[in-house]
XYZ file of N, CA and C in Angstrom:
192
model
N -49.663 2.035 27.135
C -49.234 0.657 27.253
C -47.885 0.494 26.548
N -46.854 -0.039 27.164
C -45.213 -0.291 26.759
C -45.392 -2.189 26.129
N -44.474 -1.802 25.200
C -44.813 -3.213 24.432
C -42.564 -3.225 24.593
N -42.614 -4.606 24.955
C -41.058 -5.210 25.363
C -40.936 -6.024 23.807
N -40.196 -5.351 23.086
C -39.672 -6.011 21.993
C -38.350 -6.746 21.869
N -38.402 -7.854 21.432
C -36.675 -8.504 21.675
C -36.180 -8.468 20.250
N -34.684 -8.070 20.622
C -34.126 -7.936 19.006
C -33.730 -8.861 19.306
N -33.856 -9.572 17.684
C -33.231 -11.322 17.439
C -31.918 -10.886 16.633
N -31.249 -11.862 16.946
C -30.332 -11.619 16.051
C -30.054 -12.551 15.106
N -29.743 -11.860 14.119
C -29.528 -12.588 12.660
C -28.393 -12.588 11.802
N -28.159 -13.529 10.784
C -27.212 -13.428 9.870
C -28.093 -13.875 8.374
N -27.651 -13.263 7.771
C -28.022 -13.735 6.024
C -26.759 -13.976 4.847
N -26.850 -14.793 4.403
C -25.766 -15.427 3.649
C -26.093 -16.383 2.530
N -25.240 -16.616 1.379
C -25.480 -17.376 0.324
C -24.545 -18.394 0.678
N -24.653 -19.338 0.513
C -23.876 -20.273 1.029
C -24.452 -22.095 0.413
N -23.579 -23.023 1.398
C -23.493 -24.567 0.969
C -23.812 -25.127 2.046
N -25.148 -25.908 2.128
C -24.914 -26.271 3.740
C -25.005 -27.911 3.538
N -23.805 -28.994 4.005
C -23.930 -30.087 3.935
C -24.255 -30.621 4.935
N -25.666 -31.380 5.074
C -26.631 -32.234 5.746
C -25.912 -33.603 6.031
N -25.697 -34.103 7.495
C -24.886 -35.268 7.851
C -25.980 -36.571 7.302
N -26.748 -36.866 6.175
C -27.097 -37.343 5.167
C -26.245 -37.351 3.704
N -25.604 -36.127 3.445
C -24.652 -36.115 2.399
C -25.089 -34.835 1.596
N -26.301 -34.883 1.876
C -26.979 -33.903 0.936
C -26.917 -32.275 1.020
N -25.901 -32.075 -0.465
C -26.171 -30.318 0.002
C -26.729 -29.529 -0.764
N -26.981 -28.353 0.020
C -27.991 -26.945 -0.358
C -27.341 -26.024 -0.583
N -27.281 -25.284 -1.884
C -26.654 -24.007 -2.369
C -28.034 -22.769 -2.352
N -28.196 -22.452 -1.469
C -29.381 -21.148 -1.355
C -28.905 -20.201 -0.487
N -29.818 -18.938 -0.596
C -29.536 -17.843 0.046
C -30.067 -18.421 1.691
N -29.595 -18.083 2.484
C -29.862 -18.911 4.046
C -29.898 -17.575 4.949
N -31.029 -17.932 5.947
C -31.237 -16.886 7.228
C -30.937 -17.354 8.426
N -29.785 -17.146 8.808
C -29.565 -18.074 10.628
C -29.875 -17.274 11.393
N -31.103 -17.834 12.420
C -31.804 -17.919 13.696
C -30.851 -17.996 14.448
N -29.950 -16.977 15.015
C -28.919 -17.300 15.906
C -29.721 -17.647 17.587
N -30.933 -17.201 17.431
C -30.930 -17.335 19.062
C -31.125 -19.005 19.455
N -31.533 -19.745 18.086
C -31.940 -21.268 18.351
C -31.393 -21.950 17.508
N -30.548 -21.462 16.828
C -29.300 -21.462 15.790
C -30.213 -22.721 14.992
N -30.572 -21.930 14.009
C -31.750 -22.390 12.896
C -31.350 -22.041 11.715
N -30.589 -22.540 10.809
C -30.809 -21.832 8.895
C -32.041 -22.377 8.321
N -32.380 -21.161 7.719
C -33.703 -21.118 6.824
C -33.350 -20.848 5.349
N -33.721 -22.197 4.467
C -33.377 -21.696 3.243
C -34.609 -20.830 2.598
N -34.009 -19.666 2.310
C -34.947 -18.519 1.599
C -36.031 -19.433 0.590
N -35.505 -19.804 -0.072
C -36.020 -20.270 -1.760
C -37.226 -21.371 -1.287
N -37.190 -22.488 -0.500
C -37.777 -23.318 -0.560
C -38.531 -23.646 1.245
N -37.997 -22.603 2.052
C -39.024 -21.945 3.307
C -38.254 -23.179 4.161
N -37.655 -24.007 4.261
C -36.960 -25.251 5.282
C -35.944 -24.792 6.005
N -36.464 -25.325 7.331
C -35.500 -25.451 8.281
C -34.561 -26.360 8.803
N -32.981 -25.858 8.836
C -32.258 -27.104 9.429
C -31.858 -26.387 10.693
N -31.934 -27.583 11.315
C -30.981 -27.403 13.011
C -29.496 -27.540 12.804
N -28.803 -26.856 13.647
C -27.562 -27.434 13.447
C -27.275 -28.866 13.758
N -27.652 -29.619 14.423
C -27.409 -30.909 14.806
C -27.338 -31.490 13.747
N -28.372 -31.206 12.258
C -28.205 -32.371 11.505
C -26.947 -31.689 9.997
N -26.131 -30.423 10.098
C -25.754 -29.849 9.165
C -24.189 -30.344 9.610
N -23.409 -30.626 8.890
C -22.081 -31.147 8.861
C -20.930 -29.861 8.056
N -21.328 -29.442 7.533
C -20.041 -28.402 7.393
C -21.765 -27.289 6.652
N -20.646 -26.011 6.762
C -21.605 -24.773 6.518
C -20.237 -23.751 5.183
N -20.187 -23.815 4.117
C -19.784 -22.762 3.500
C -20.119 -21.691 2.697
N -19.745 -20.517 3.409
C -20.178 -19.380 3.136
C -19.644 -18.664 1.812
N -20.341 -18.144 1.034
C -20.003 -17.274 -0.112
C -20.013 -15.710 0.036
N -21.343 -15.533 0.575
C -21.446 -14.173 0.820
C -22.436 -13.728 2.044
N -21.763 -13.696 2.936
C -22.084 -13.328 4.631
C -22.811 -11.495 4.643
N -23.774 -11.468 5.036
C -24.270 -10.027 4.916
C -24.997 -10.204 6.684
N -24.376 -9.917 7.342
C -24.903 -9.642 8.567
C -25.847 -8.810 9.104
N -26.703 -8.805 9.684
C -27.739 -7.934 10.175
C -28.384 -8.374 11.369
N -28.406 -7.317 12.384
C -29.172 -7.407 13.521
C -30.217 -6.192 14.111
């Protein structure tokens, strides 16, 4: 039996992500590029991009 695995692709980064609320997050972050999702490591939450207003990166470590 053949099992069809999909590679996701990802990025991991420490970074600032400001929420179009005002509110920002300094955590290590995992972006869901295929549904373009950051996940903050530390506290397990997801933002969509729709509600994130600027994204700055400190330290970008890419992986796919």
């Amino acid at each position: 039996m053949e099992e069809n695995i999909r590679q996701v692709e990802t990025s991991t980064f420490d970074g600032v992500i400001t929420l179009i609320t005002g509110e920002k997050i300094e955590s290590e972050f995992f972006h869901r590029i295929s549904d373009d999702v950051f996940i903050d490591k530390k506290n397990k939450t997801e933002f969509i991009r729709d509600k994130i207003v600027s994204i700055k990166y400190i330290d970008d470590r890419r992986k796919h």
